[in-house]
């Protein structure tokens, strides 16, 4: 009977131990399963920040899009400074007139029966001497005829201080001047050659000046030599 009780007790002890081990194994399995199962509640309420929707920041902390807008509008950008500056004054030009030139008339020895008209730019801008000077002797009702053969290849442009020249052929070719003249008015043509522009220069002719019906004047020339060939 003692042996039976001992065996029964041993059997009971073994059974209890196996049950305990089984419970422990189950507990560990549940714990592992619980750890590997995702927490759907946490995942649904915790949404990661979408970096693509975030506006980039520049190095100063200013929003890059705002900086880009400012740059395109000219704000805060040094590259646009001076973009609207006026053009160089050296390129500015106007028409030569009696208002921005000093006009003189002088006698010359060669060719004979010729006078030389000189217009010097006294302004601060380049001026263009268009066509030929419009001349009036004394109380003449019309301007002196122009020698069309003397037309230069380009308009004469004068920088401040430079001069343009035109010659007056008093005899008109081979003729001899016979009519005494004392005063001379000099006007300037406009770009459209539709009459005079600006003020008129009124000059006193050299003593002994005479004209005739064939007296003519050349176009404005860049040099004195060119003018006196006519």
Coordinates of N, CA and C in Angstrom, one line a residue:
X1 N 0.8 -1.2 0.0 CA 0.0 0.0 0.0 C 0.9 1.2 0.0
X2 N 2.0 1.2 0.6 CA 2.9 2.4 0.7 C 3.4 2.7 -0.7
X3 N 3.7 1.6 -1.4 CA 4.2 1.8 -2.8 C 3.2 2.5 -3.7
X4 N 1.9 2.1 -3.5 CA 0.8 2.6 -4.3 C 0.7 4.1 -4.1
X5 N 0.7 4.4 -2.8 CA 0.5 5.8 -2.4 C 1.7 6.7 -3.0
X6 N 2.9 6.1 -3.0 CA 4.0 6.9 -3.5 C 3.9 7.1 -5.0
X7 N 3.5 6.0 -5.6 CA 3.3 6.1 -7.1 C 2.2 7.1 -7.4
X8 N 1.1 7.0 -6.6 CA 0.0 8.0 -6.9 C 0.4 9.4 -6.7
X9 N 1.2 9.6 -5.6 CA 1.7 10.9 -5.4 C 2.6 11.4 -6.4
X10 N 3.5 10.5 -6.9 CA 4.4 10.9 -8.0 C 3.7 11.2 -9.2
X11 N 2.7 10.3 -9.5 CA 1.9 10.6 -10.7 C 1.2 11.9 -10.7
X12 N 0.6 12.2 -9.5 CA -0.1 13.5 -9.4 C 0.9 14.7 -9.5
X13 N 2.1 14.5 -9.0 CA 3.1 15.6 -9.1 C 3.5 15.8 -10.5
X14 N 3.7 14.7 -11.2 CA 4.1 14.8 -12.7 C 3.0 15.4 -13.5
X15 N 1.8 15.1 -13.2 CA 0.7 15.7 -13.9 C 0.6 17.2 -13.7
X16 N 0.8 17.6 -12.5 CA 0.7 19.0 -12.1 C 1.9 19.7 -12.8
X17 N 3.0 19.1 -12.9 CA 4.2 19.8 -13.5 C 4.0 20.0 -15.0
X18 N 3.4 18.9 -15.7 CA 3.1 19.0 -17.1 C 2.1 20.1 -17.4
X19 N 1.1 20.2 -16.5 CA 0.1 21.2 -16.7 C 0.6 22.6 -16.6
X20 N 1.6 22.7 -15.6 CA 2.2 24.0 -15.4 C 3.0 24.4 -16.6
X21 N 3.8 23.4 -17.1 CA 4.6 23.7 -18.3 C 3.7 24.1 -19.5
X22 N 2.6 23.4 -19.6 CA 1.7 23.7 -20.7 C 1.1 25.1 -20.6
X23 N 0.8 25.5 -19.4 CA 0.2 26.9 -19.2 C 1.3 27.9 -19.5
X24 N 2.5 27.6 -19.1 CA 3.6 28.5 -19.4 C 3.8 28.7 -20.9
X25 N 3.8 27.6 -21.6 CA 4.0 27.6 -23.0 C 2.9 28.4 -23.7
X26 N 1.7 28.2 -23.3 CA 0.6 28.9 -23.8 C 0.7 30.4 -23.6
X27 N 1.1 30.8 -22.4 CA 1.3 32.2 -22.1 C 2.3 32.9 -22.9
X28 N 3.4 32.1 -23.1 CA 4.5 32.7 -24.0 C 4.0 32.9 -25.4
X29 N 3.3 31.9 -25.9 CA 2.8 31.9 -27.3 C 1.8 33.1 -27.5
X30 N 0.9 33.3 -26.5 CA 0.0 34.4 -26.6 C 0.7 35.7 -26.6
X31 N 1.8 35.8 -25.7 CA 2.5 37.0 -25.6 C 3.2 37.4 -27.0
X32 N 3.8 36.3 -27.6 CA 4.5 36.5 -28.9 C 3.5 36.9 -29.9
X33 N 2.3 36.3 -29.9 CA 1.3 36.6 -30.9 C 0.8 38.0 -30.7
X34 N 0.6 38.4 -29.4 CA 0.2 39.8 -29.2 C 1.2 40.8 -29.6
X35 N 2.5 40.5 -29.5 CA 3.5 41.4 -29.9 C 3.6 41.6 -31.4
X36 N 3.4 40.5 -32.1 CA 3.5 40.5 -33.6 C 2.3 41.1 -34.3
X37 N 1.2 41.2 -33.6 CA -0.1 41.7 -34.1 C 0.0 43.2 -34.2
X38 N -0.2 43.8 -35.4 CA -0.2 45.3 -35.4 C -1.3 45.9 -34.7
X39 N -1.0 47.1 -34.1 CA -2.0 47.9 -33.3 C -2.8 48.7 -34.3
X40 N -3.9 48.2 -34.8 CA -4.7 48.9 -35.9 C -5.2 50.2 -35.4
X41 N -5.5 50.3 -34.1 CA -6.1 51.5 -33.5 C -5.0 52.6 -33.6
X42 N -3.8 52.3 -33.2 CA -2.7 53.3 -33.3 C -2.4 53.7 -34.7
X43 N -2.4 52.7 -35.6 CA -2.0 53.0 -37.0 C -3.1 53.9 -37.6
X44 N -4.3 53.8 -37.3 CA -5.4 54.6 -37.9 C -5.4 56.0 -37.4
X45 N -4.9 56.2 -36.2 CA -5.0 57.6 -35.6 C -3.7 58.3 -35.8
X46 N -2.6 57.6 -36.2 CA -1.3 58.3 -36.3 C -0.8 58.3 -37.7
X47 N -1.1 59.4 -38.5 CA -0.8 59.5 -39.9 C 0.5 60.2 -40.0
X48 N 1.5 59.7 -40.7 CA 2.8 60.4 -40.8 C 2.6 61.6 -41.7
X49 N 3.5 62.6 -41.5 CA 3.4 63.9 -42.2 C 3.8 63.7 -43.6
X50 N 3.0 64.2 -44.6 CA 3.4 64.1 -46.0 C 4.4 65.2 -46.3
X51 N 5.6 64.8 -46.5 CA 6.7 65.8 -46.7 C 6.5 66.5 -48.1
X52 N 5.8 65.9 -49.0 CA 5.6 66.5 -50.3 C 4.7 67.7 -50.3
X53 N 3.8 67.7 -49.3 CA 2.9 68.9 -49.2 C 3.5 70.0 -48.3
X54 N 4.7 69.8 -47.7 CA 5.3 70.8 -46.9 C 6.0 71.8 -47.8
X55 N 5.9 73.1 -47.6 CA 6.6 74.1 -48.4 C 8.1 74.1 -47.9
X56 N 9.0 74.1 -48.9 CA 10.4 74.1 -48.5 C 10.8 75.4 -47.9
X57 N 11.8 75.4 -47.0 CA 12.3 76.6 -46.4 C 13.6 76.9 -46.9
X58 N 13.9 78.2 -47.1 CA 15.2 78.6 -47.6 C 16.1 78.7 -46.4
X59 N 17.4 79.1 -46.7 CA 18.4 79.1 -45.6 C 18.1 80.2 -44.5
X60 N 17.3 81.2 -44.9 CA 16.9 82.2 -43.9 C 15.7 81.9 -43.1
X61 N 15.0 80.8 -43.5 CA 13.8 80.4 -42.8 C 12.6 81.0 -43.5
X62 N 12.8 81.8 -44.6 CA 11.7 82.3 -45.4 C 11.2 81.2 -46.3
X63 N 9.9 81.2 -46.5 CA 9.3 80.2 -47.4 C 9.9 80.4 -48.8
X64 N 10.4 79.3 -49.4 CA 11.1 79.3 -50.7 C 10.1 79.8 -51.8
X65 N 8.9 79.4 -51.7 CA 7.9 79.9 -52.7 C 7.7 81.4 -52.7
X66 N 7.7 81.9 -51.5 CA 7.5 83.4 -51.3 C 8.8 84.1 -51.9
X67 N 10.0 83.5 -51.6 CA 11.2 84.1 -52.1 C 11.2 84.1 -53.6
X68 N 10.7 83.0 -54.2 CA 10.7 82.9 -55.6 C 9.8 83.9 -56.2
X69 N 8.6 84.1 -55.6 CA 7.7 85.1 -56.1 C 8.3 86.5 -56.0
X70 N 9.0 86.8 -54.9 CA 9.6 88.1 -54.7 C 10.7 88.3 -55.7
X71 N 11.4 87.2 -56.1 CA 12.5 87.4 -57.1 C 11.9 87.7 -58.4
X72 N 10.8 87.0 -58.8 CA 10.2 87.3 -60.1 C 9.6 88.6 -60.2
X73 N 9.2 89.2 -59.1 CA 8.6 90.5 -59.2 C 9.6 91.6 -58.9
X74 N 10.8 91.3 -58.7 CA 11.9 92.3 -58.6 C 12.1 92.7 -57.2
X75 N 11.4 92.1 -56.2 CA 11.5 92.4 -54.8 C 12.6 91.6 -54.2
X76 N 13.5 92.3 -53.4 CA 14.5 91.6 -52.7 C 15.6 91.0 -53.6
X77 N 15.7 91.3 -54.8 CA 16.7 90.8 -55.7 C 17.5 91.9 -56.3
X78 N 18.8 91.7 -56.0 CA 19.8 92.8 -56.5 C 20.0 92.7 -57.9
X79 N 19.7 91.5 -58.6 CA 20.0 91.4 -60.0 C 19.1 92.3 -60.9
X80 N 18.0 92.8 -60.3 CA 17.1 93.7 -61.1 C 17.5 95.2 -60.9
X81 N 18.4 95.4 -60.0 CA 18.7 96.8 -59.7 C 19.4 97.4 -61.0
X82 N 18.9 98.6 -61.4 CA 19.5 99.3 -62.5 C 18.9 98.8 -63.8
X83 N 18.0 97.8 -63.8 CA 17.5 97.3 -65.1 C 16.7 98.4 -65.9
X84 N 16.1 99.3 -65.2 CA 15.3 100.4 -65.8 C 16.1 101.7 -66.0
X85 N 17.4 101.6 -65.9 CA 18.2 102.8 -66.1 C 18.0 103.3 -67.5
X86 N 17.9 104.7 -67.7 CA 17.8 105.2 -69.0 C 19.1 104.9 -69.9
X87 N 18.9 104.9 -71.2 CA 20.1 104.6 -72.0 C 21.2 105.7 -71.9
X88 N 22.4 105.3 -72.3 CA 23.5 106.2 -72.1 C 23.3 107.5 -72.9
X89 N 23.6 108.6 -72.2 CA 23.4 109.9 -72.7 C 24.2 110.2 -74.0
X90 N 25.3 109.4 -74.1 CA 26.2 109.6 -75.3 C 25.4 109.3 -76.6
X91 N 24.4 108.4 -76.4 CA 23.6 108.0 -77.6 C 22.4 109.0 -77.9
X92 N 22.2 109.9 -77.0 CA 21.1 110.9 -77.2 C 21.5 111.8 -78.4
X93 N 20.5 112.1 -79.2 CA 20.7 113.0 -80.3 C 19.5 113.8 -80.6
X94 N 19.7 114.9 -81.3 CA 18.6 115.8 -81.7 C 18.9 116.4 -83.0
X95 N 18.1 117.3 -83.5 CA 18.3 118.0 -84.8 C 19.1 119.3 -84.6
X96 N 20.0 119.5 -85.4 CA 20.8 120.8 -85.4 C 19.8 122.0 -85.8
X97 N 19.8 123.0 -85.0 CA 19.0 124.2 -85.3 C 19.8 125.4 -84.8
X98 N 19.2 126.6 -85.0 CA 19.8 127.8 -84.6 C 19.9 127.9 -83.1
X99 N 19.1 127.0 -82.4 CA 19.1 127.1 -80.9 C 20.3 126.3 -80.3
X100 N 20.8 125.3 -81.0 CA 21.9 124.5 -80.4 C 23.2 124.6 -81.2
X101 N 23.3 125.6 -82.1 CA 24.5 125.7 -82.9 C 24.9 127.2 -82.9
X102 N 26.1 127.5 -83.2 CA 26.6 128.8 -83.6 C 26.9 128.8 -85.0
X103 N 26.3 129.7 -85.8 CA 26.4 129.8 -87.2 C 27.2 131.0 -87.6
X104 N 28.2 130.8 -88.6 CA 29.0 131.9 -89.1 C 29.0 131.9 -90.6
X105 N 29.3 133.0 -91.3 CA 29.5 133.0 -92.7 C 30.8 133.8 -93.0
X106 N 31.7 133.2 -93.8 CA 33.0 133.8 -94.1 C 33.3 133.8 -95.5
X107 N 34.1 134.7 -96.0 CA 34.6 134.8 -97.4 C 35.8 133.8 -97.5
X108 N 35.9 133.2 -98.7 CA 37.1 132.4 -99.0 C 37.7 132.8 -100.3
X109 N 39.0 132.6 -100.4 CA 39.8 133.0 -101.6 C 39.6 131.9 -102.7
X110 N 39.5 130.7 -102.4 CA 39.3 129.6 -103.3 C 38.2 128.7 -102.9
X111 N 37.3 128.3 -103.8 CA 37.2 128.9 -105.1 C 36.6 130.3 -105.1
X112 N 36.8 131.0 -106.2 CA 36.4 132.4 -106.2 C 34.9 132.5 -106.2
X113 N 34.4 133.7 -105.7 CA 32.9 133.9 -105.6 C 32.2 132.9 -104.7
X114 N 32.8 132.5 -103.6 CA 32.2 131.5 -102.7 C 32.3 132.1 -101.3
X115 N 31.3 131.7 -100.5 CA 31.2 131.9 -99.1 C 31.2 130.6 -98.4
X116 N 31.6 130.5 -97.1 CA 31.5 129.3 -96.4 C 30.6 129.5 -95.1
X117 N 29.6 128.7 -95.0 CA 28.7 128.7 -93.8 C 29.2 127.6 -92.9
X118 N 29.4 127.9 -91.6 CA 29.8 126.9 -90.6 C 28.8 126.9 -89.5
X119 N 28.4 125.7 -89.1 CA 27.5 125.5 -87.9 C 28.2 124.6 -86.9
X120 N 28.4 125.2 -85.7 CA 29.1 124.4 -84.6 C 28.1 124.1 -83.5
X121 N 28.2 122.8 -83.1 CA 27.3 122.3 -82.1 C 27.7 122.9 -80.8
X122 N 26.8 123.7 -80.2 CA 27.0 124.3 -78.9 C 26.2 123.6 -77.8
X123 N 25.5 122.6 -78.1 CA 24.6 121.9 -77.1 C 25.4 120.8 -76.4
X124 N 24.6 120.0 -75.6 CA 25.2 118.9 -74.8 C 24.9 117.6 -75.4
X125 N 24.2 117.5 -76.5 CA 23.9 116.3 -77.2 C 24.4 116.3 -78.7
X126 N 24.5 115.1 -79.2 CA 24.8 115.1 -80.7 C 23.6 115.6 -81.4
X127 N 23.9 116.3 -82.5 CA 22.8 116.8 -83.4 C 23.1 116.5 -84.8
X128 N 22.0 116.3 -85.6 CA 22.1 115.9 -87.0 C 21.8 117.1 -87.8
X129 N 22.7 117.4 -88.8 CA 22.5 118.5 -89.7 C 21.8 117.9 -91.0
X130 N 20.5 118.1 -91.1 CA 19.8 117.4 -92.2 C 19.9 118.3 -93.5
X131 N 20.0 117.7 -94.6 CA 19.9 118.3 -96.0 C 20.9 119.5 -96.1
X132 N 20.3 120.6 -96.5 CA 21.2 121.8 -96.7 C 20.6 123.0 -95.9
X133 N 21.4 124.0 -95.6 CA 20.9 125.1 -94.9 C 19.9 125.9 -95.8
X134 N 18.9 126.4 -95.2 CA 17.9 127.2 -95.9 C 18.3 128.7 -95.8
X135 N 18.7 129.3 -96.9 CA 19.3 130.6 -96.9 C 18.3 131.7 -97.5
X136 N 18.4 132.8 -96.9 CA 17.6 134.0 -97.4 C 18.5 135.2 -97.4
X137 N 18.7 135.8 -98.6 CA 19.5 137.0 -98.7 C 18.6 138.2 -98.6
X138 N 19.0 139.1 -97.7 CA 18.3 140.3 -97.5 C 16.8 140.1 -97.4
X139 N 16.0 140.7 -98.3 CA 14.5 140.5 -98.2 C 14.0 139.5 -99.2
X140 N 14.8 138.5 -99.6 CA 14.3 137.6 -100.6 C 13.0 136.9 -100.1
X141 N 12.2 136.6 -101.1 CA 10.9 136.0 -100.8 C 11.0 134.5 -100.8
X142 N 12.1 133.9 -101.3 CA 12.2 132.5 -101.4 C 13.6 132.1 -101.0
X143 N 13.8 130.9 -100.6 CA 15.1 130.4 -100.2 C 16.0 130.2 -101.4
X144 N 17.3 130.3 -101.1 CA 18.3 130.1 -102.2 C 18.3 128.6 -102.7
X145 N 18.5 128.5 -104.0 CA 18.4 127.1 -104.5 C 19.5 126.2 -104.0
X146 N 19.3 124.9 -103.9 CA 20.2 124.0 -103.4 C 20.9 123.2 -104.5
X147 N 22.2 123.0 -104.4 CA 22.9 122.2 -105.3 C 22.7 120.7 -105.0
X148 N 21.8 120.0 -105.7 CA 21.4 118.6 -105.3 C 22.6 117.7 -105.6
X149 N 23.5 118.0 -106.4 CA 24.7 117.2 -106.7 C 25.6 117.0 -105.5
X150 N 25.4 117.9 -104.5 CA 26.3 117.9 -103.4 C 25.9 117.0 -102.2
X151 N 24.8 116.3 -102.4 CA 24.2 115.5 -101.3 C 25.2 114.4 -100.9
X152 N 25.6 114.4 -99.6 CA 26.5 113.4 -99.1 C 25.9 112.0 -98.9
X153 N 26.7 111.0 -98.6 CA 26.2 109.7 -98.5 C 25.4 109.5 -97.2
X154 N 25.7 110.3 -96.2 CA 25.0 110.1 -94.9 C 24.8 111.5 -94.3
X155 N 23.8 111.5 -93.4 CA 23.5 112.8 -92.7 C 24.7 113.1 -91.8
X156 N 25.1 114.4 -91.7 CA 26.2 114.8 -90.9 C 25.8 114.9 -89.5
X157 N 26.4 114.2 -88.6 CA 26.1 114.2 -87.1 C 27.2 114.9 -86.4
X158 N 26.9 115.9 -85.6 CA 27.8 116.7 -84.8 C 27.8 116.3 -83.4
X159 N 29.0 115.9 -82.8 CA 29.1 115.8 -81.4 C 29.3 117.3 -80.8
X160 N 29.1 117.5 -79.6 CA 29.3 118.8 -79.0 C 30.6 119.4 -79.3
X161 N 30.7 120.6 -79.9 CA 31.9 121.2 -80.3 C 32.3 121.0 -81.8
X162 N 31.7 120.0 -82.4 CA 32.0 119.7 -83.8 C 31.2 120.7 -84.8
X163 N 31.7 120.8 -86.0 CA 31.1 121.7 -87.0 C 30.7 121.0 -88.3
X164 N 29.7 121.5 -88.9 CA 29.3 121.1 -90.3 C 29.5 122.3 -91.2
X165 N 29.7 122.1 -92.5 CA 30.0 123.1 -93.4 C 29.1 123.1 -94.7
X166 N 28.9 124.2 -95.3 CA 28.2 124.3 -96.5 C 28.7 125.5 -97.3
X167 N 28.9 125.4 -98.6 CA 29.4 126.5 -99.4 C 28.3 127.2 -100.2
X168 N 28.5 128.5 -100.4 CA 27.6 129.3 -101.2 C 28.3 129.7 -102.5
X169 N 27.8 129.2 -103.6 CA 28.4 129.6 -104.9 C 27.7 130.9 -105.3
X170 N 28.2 132.0 -105.1 CA 27.6 133.3 -105.4 C 27.3 133.5 -106.9
X171 N 28.2 133.1 -107.7 CA 28.0 133.3 -109.2 C 27.2 132.2 -109.8
X172 N 26.9 131.1 -109.1 CA 26.1 130.1 -109.7 C 26.8 129.5 -110.9
X173 N 27.9 128.9 -110.7 CA 28.6 128.3 -111.9 C 29.6 129.3 -112.5
X174 N 29.4 129.5 -113.8 CA 30.4 130.4 -114.5 C 29.9 131.9 -114.5
X175 N 28.7 132.1 -113.9 CA 28.2 133.5 -113.9 C 28.9 134.4 -112.9
X176 N 28.7 135.6 -113.1 CA 29.3 136.6 -112.2 C 28.2 137.2 -111.3
X177 N 28.4 137.3 -110.0 CA 27.4 137.9 -109.1 C 27.3 139.5 -109.4
X178 N 26.1 140.0 -109.4 CA 26.0 141.4 -109.7 C 25.1 142.2 -108.7
X179 N 24.4 141.5 -107.9 CA 23.5 142.2 -107.0 C 24.1 142.2 -105.6
X180 N 24.3 143.4 -105.0 CA 24.8 143.5 -103.7 C 23.9 142.9 -102.6
X181 N 24.5 142.3 -101.6 CA 23.7 141.7 -100.5 C 24.4 142.0 -99.2
X182 N 23.6 142.1 -98.2 CA 24.1 142.6 -96.9 C 23.8 141.7 -95.7
X183 N 22.6 141.1 -95.8 CA 22.2 140.2 -94.7 C 21.9 138.8 -95.2
X184 N 22.1 137.9 -94.2 CA 21.8 136.5 -94.6 C 21.1 135.8 -93.4
X185 N 20.0 135.2 -93.7 CA 19.3 134.3 -92.7 C 19.6 132.9 -93.0
X186 N 19.9 132.1 -91.9 CA 20.2 130.7 -92.1 C 19.2 129.9 -91.2
X187 N 18.5 129.0 -91.8 CA 17.5 128.1 -91.1 C 18.0 126.7 -91.3
X188 N 17.5 125.8 -90.5 CA 17.8 124.4 -90.6 C 16.6 123.5 -91.0
X189 N 16.9 122.5 -91.8 CA 15.8 121.6 -92.2 C 15.5 120.6 -91.1
X190 N 14.3 120.1 -91.0 CA 14.0 119.0 -90.1 C 14.3 117.7 -90.8
X191 N 14.1 116.6 -90.0 CA 14.4 115.3 -90.6 C 13.5 114.9 -91.8
X192 N 12.2 115.4 -91.7 CA 11.3 115.1 -92.8 C 11.4 116.1 -94.0
X193 N 12.3 117.0 -93.9 CA 12.6 118.0 -95.0 C 11.3 118.7 -95.4
X194 N 10.5 119.0 -94.5 CA 9.2 119.7 -94.7 C 9.3 121.2 -94.2
X195 N 10.3 121.9 -94.4 CA 10.5 123.2 -93.9 C 11.5 123.3 -92.8
X196 N 11.6 124.5 -92.3 CA 12.6 124.8 -91.3 C 12.2 124.4 -89.9
X197 N 13.2 124.2 -89.0 CA 12.9 123.9 -87.6 C 13.8 124.8 -86.7
X198 N 13.3 125.1 -85.5 CA 14.1 125.9 -84.6 C 14.2 127.3 -85.0
X199 N 15.1 128.0 -84.3 CA 15.2 129.5 -84.5 C 16.1 129.7 -85.7
X200 N 16.1 130.9 -86.2 CA 16.8 131.4 -87.4 C 18.1 132.1 -87.0
X201 N 19.2 131.9 -87.7 CA 20.4 132.6 -87.4 C 20.5 133.8 -88.4
X202 N 20.5 135.0 -87.9 CA 20.6 136.2 -88.8 C 22.0 136.7 -88.7
X203 N 22.7 136.8 -89.9 CA 24.1 137.1 -90.0 C 24.3 138.3 -90.9
X204 N 25.4 139.0 -90.7 CA 25.9 140.0 -91.6 C 26.9 139.5 -92.6
X205 N 26.7 139.7 -93.9 CA 27.5 139.2 -94.9 C 28.8 139.9 -95.0
X206 N 29.9 139.3 -95.4 CA 31.2 140.0 -95.6 C 31.0 141.2 -96.6
X207 N 31.7 142.2 -96.3 CA 31.6 143.4 -97.2 C 32.0 143.1 -98.6
X208 N 31.1 143.6 -99.5 CA 31.3 143.4 -101.0 C 30.6 142.2 -101.5
X209 N 29.9 141.5 -100.7 CA 29.2 140.3 -101.2 C 28.1 140.6 -102.2
X210 N 28.1 139.9 -103.3 CA 27.1 140.0 -104.4 C 26.6 138.7 -104.8
X211 N 25.4 138.7 -105.3 CA 24.7 137.4 -105.7 C 24.1 137.6 -107.1
X212 N 23.6 136.6 -107.6 CA 22.7 136.7 -108.8 C 21.7 135.6 -108.8
X213 N 20.9 135.4 -109.8 CA 19.8 134.5 -109.8 C 20.2 133.0 -109.7
X214 N 21.4 132.8 -110.0 CA 21.9 131.4 -110.0 C 22.7 131.0 -108.7
X215 N 22.7 131.9 -107.8 CA 23.4 131.6 -106.5 C 22.8 130.3 -105.9
X216 N 23.7 129.5 -105.4 CA 23.2 128.2 -104.8 C 24.0 127.8 -103.6
X217 N 23.5 126.9 -102.8 CA 24.2 126.4 -101.6 C 24.3 124.9 -101.6
X218 N 25.4 124.4 -101.0 CA 25.6 122.9 -101.0 C 24.8 122.3 -99.8
X219 N 24.8 121.0 -99.8 CA 24.3 120.3 -98.6 C 25.3 120.5 -97.5
X220 N 24.9 120.2 -96.2 CA 25.9 120.2 -95.1 C 26.9 119.1 -95.3
X221 N 28.2 119.4 -95.1 CA 29.3 118.5 -95.3 C 30.0 118.3 -94.0
X222 N 30.7 117.2 -93.8 CA 31.5 116.9 -92.6 C 32.8 117.7 -92.5
X223 N 33.3 118.1 -93.6 CA 34.6 118.9 -93.6 C 34.5 120.1 -94.5
X224 N 35.4 121.0 -94.2 CA 35.4 122.3 -95.0 C 35.8 122.0 -96.4
X225 N 36.8 121.1 -96.6 CA 37.3 120.7 -97.9 C 36.1 120.1 -98.8
X226 N 35.3 119.3 -98.2 CA 34.2 118.7 -98.9 C 33.2 119.8 -99.4
X227 N 32.9 120.7 -98.5 CA 32.0 121.8 -98.8 C 32.5 122.7 -99.9
X228 N 33.8 123.0 -99.9 CA 34.3 123.9 -100.9 C 34.6 123.3 -102.3
X229 N 34.3 122.0 -102.4 CA 34.3 121.4 -103.8 C 33.1 121.8 -104.6
X230 N 32.1 122.4 -104.0 CA 30.9 122.8 -104.7 C 30.8 124.3 -104.8

